[in-house]
XYZ file of C-alpha atoms in Angstrom:
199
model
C 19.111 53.048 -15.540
C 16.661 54.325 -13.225
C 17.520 58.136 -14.179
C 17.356 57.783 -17.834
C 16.011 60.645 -19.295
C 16.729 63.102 -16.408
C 17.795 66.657 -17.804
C 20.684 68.614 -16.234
C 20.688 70.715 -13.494
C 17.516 68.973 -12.171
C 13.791 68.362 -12.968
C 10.941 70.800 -12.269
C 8.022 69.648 -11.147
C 4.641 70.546 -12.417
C 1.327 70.779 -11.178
C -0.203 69.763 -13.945
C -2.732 66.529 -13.957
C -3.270 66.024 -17.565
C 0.264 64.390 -18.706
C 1.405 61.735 -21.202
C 2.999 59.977 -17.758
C -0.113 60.651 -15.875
C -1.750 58.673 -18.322
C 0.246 56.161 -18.825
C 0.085 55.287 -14.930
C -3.633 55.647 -15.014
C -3.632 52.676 -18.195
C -1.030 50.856 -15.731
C -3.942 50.574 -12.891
C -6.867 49.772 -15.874
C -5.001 46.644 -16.641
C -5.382 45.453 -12.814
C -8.929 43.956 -13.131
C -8.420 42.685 -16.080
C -5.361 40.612 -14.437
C -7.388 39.472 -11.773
C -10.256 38.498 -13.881
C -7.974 37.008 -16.474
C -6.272 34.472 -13.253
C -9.194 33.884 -11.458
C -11.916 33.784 -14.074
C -11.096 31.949 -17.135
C -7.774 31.048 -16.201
C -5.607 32.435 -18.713
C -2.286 32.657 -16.735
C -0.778 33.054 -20.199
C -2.475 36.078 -20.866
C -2.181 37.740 -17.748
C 1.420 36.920 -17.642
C 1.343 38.955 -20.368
C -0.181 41.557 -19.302
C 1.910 41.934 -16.169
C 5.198 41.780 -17.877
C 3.368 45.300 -20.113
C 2.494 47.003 -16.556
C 6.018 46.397 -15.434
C 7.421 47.442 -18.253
C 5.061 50.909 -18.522
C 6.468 51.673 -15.047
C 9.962 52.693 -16.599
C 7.872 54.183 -19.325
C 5.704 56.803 -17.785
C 9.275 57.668 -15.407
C 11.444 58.088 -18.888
C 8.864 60.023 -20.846
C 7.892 62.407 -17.537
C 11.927 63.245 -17.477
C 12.631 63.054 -20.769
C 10.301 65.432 -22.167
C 9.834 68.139 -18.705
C 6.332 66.241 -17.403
C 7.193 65.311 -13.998
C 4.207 66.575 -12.017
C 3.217 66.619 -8.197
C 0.030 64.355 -8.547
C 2.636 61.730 -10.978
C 5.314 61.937 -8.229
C 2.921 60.660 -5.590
C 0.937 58.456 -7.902
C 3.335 56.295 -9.563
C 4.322 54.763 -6.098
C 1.304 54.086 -4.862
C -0.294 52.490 -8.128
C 3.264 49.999 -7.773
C 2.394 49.406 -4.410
C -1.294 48.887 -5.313
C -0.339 46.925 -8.458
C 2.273 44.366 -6.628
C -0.542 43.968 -3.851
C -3.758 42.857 -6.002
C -1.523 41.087 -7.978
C 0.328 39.167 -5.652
C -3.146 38.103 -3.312
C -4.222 37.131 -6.517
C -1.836 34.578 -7.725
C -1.984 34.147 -4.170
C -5.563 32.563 -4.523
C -4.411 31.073 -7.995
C -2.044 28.836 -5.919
C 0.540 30.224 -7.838
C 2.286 32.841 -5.437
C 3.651 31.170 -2.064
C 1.934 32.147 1.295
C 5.087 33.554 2.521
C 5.905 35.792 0.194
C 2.727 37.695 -0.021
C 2.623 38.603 3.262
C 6.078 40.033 3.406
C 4.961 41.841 0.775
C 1.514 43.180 2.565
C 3.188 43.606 5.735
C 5.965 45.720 4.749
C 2.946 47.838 2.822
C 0.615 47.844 5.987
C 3.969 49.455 7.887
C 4.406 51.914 5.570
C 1.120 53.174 5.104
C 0.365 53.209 8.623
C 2.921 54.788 9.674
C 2.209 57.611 6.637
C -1.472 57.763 7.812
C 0.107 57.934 11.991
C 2.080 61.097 11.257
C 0.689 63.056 8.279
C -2.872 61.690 8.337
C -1.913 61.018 4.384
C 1.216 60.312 2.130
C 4.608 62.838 2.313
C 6.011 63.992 -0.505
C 8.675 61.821 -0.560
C 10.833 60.682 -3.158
C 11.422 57.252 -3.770
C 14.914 55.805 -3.441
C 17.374 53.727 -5.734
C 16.434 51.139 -3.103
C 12.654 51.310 -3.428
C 13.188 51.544 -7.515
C 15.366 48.308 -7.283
C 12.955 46.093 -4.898
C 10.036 47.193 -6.957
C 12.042 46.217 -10.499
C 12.965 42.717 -8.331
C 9.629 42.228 -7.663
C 8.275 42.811 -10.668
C 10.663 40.181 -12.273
C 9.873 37.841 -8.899
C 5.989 37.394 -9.641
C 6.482 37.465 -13.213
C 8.526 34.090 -12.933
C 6.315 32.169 -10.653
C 3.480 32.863 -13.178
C 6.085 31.160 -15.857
C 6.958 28.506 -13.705
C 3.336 27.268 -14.296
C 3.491 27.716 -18.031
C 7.020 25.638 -18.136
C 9.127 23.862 -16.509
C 8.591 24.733 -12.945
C 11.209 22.744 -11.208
C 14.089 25.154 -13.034
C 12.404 28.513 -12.687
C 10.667 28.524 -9.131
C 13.736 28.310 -7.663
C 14.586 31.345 -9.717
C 11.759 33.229 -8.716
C 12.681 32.613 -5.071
C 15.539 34.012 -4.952
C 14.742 37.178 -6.955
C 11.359 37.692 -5.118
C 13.546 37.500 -1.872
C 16.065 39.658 -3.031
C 13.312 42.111 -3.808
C 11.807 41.527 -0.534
C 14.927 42.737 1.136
C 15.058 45.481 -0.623
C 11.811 46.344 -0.152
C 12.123 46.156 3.434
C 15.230 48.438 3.375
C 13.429 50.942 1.158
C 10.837 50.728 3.924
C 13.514 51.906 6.763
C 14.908 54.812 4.613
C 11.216 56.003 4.006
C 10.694 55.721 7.709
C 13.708 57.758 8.479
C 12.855 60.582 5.439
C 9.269 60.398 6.616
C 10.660 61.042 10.650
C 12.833 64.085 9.577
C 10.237 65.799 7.516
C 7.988 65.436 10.485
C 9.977 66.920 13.035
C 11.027 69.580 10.053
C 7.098 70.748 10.082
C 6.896 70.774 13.901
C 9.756 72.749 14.222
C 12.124 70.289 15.751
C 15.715 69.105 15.475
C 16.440 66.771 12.546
């Protein structure tokens, strides 16, 4: 599911800027302030419900069409991830101060981020290139049905689907997490690869 669209014998990556998945990620990130001014302005959880479920949706997208048709580039490769992260972090604090999201979930989510990008910032004073896992594609898929549901929970009946969207946002929590450890141990060998050391 995750590799749909991949061509035999491998992708080659680009260095190009200007692609159709480029773009689409850049739309992706555009819709954030919109979601948080659609949640905590007028109140339209509707609406931004909507509009989440699109961004989610995009992220298999721009991966499909940058396989699919030869566009995976450097900058998309590094981008994509970090809009997710970026994307699953406003959103979350914001449904967060919507009363929608629980306490507890949002900061697993921020605190497992936090790790990961200080740990990035610790040893390569910016991100690796470092490709992310069936793991990390899973827990970001989980979480982006997890948040999703609590949003719908206020829209209908809540008592059947929060408990739903607990146990998929924890699910994608875990995964998260373990995502988190196999980054740490890719990020650990390519750092003792460019200081000449034994991996």
């Amino acid at each position: 599911m995750f590799d749909v669209g991949a061509r035999e014998g491998g992708q080659e990556v680009h260095d190009r800027i200007l692609t159709l998945p480029n773009a689409i990620t850049a739309v992706r990130l555009a819709g954030l302030p919109v979601f948080v001014w659609l949640v905590l302005g007028p109140g339209h959880v509707g609406a931004a419900l909507a509009l989440l479920v699109v961004v989610a949706a995009t992220d298999w997208v721009d991966g499909y069409v940058a396989r699919r048709f030869d566009q995976v580039s450097r900058i998309g490769v590094m981008l994509d991830p970090l809009v997710d992260r970026l994307l699953l972090g406003a959103a979350a604090v914001t449904l967060l101060l919507a009363g929608i999201l629980p306490v507890a979930i949002v900061v697993a989510v921020l605190i497992r981020d936090a790790l990961v990008v200080a740990g990035s910032l610790l040893l390569f004073r910016g991100f690796p290139p470092i490709a992310v896992t069936r793991t990390g594609k899973t827990a970001t898929a989980l979480l982006y049905a997890g948040v999703p549901l609590y949003m719908l929970a206020e829209l209908a009946d809540g008592d059947i689907i929060r408990p739903l969207a607990l146990i998929v946002s924890v699910g994608g929590i875990a995964a998260y997490y373990a995502s988190g450890v196999q980054y740490g141990r890719a990020a650990l060998s390519l750092w003792r690869q460019r200081r000449g050391g034994i991996v």
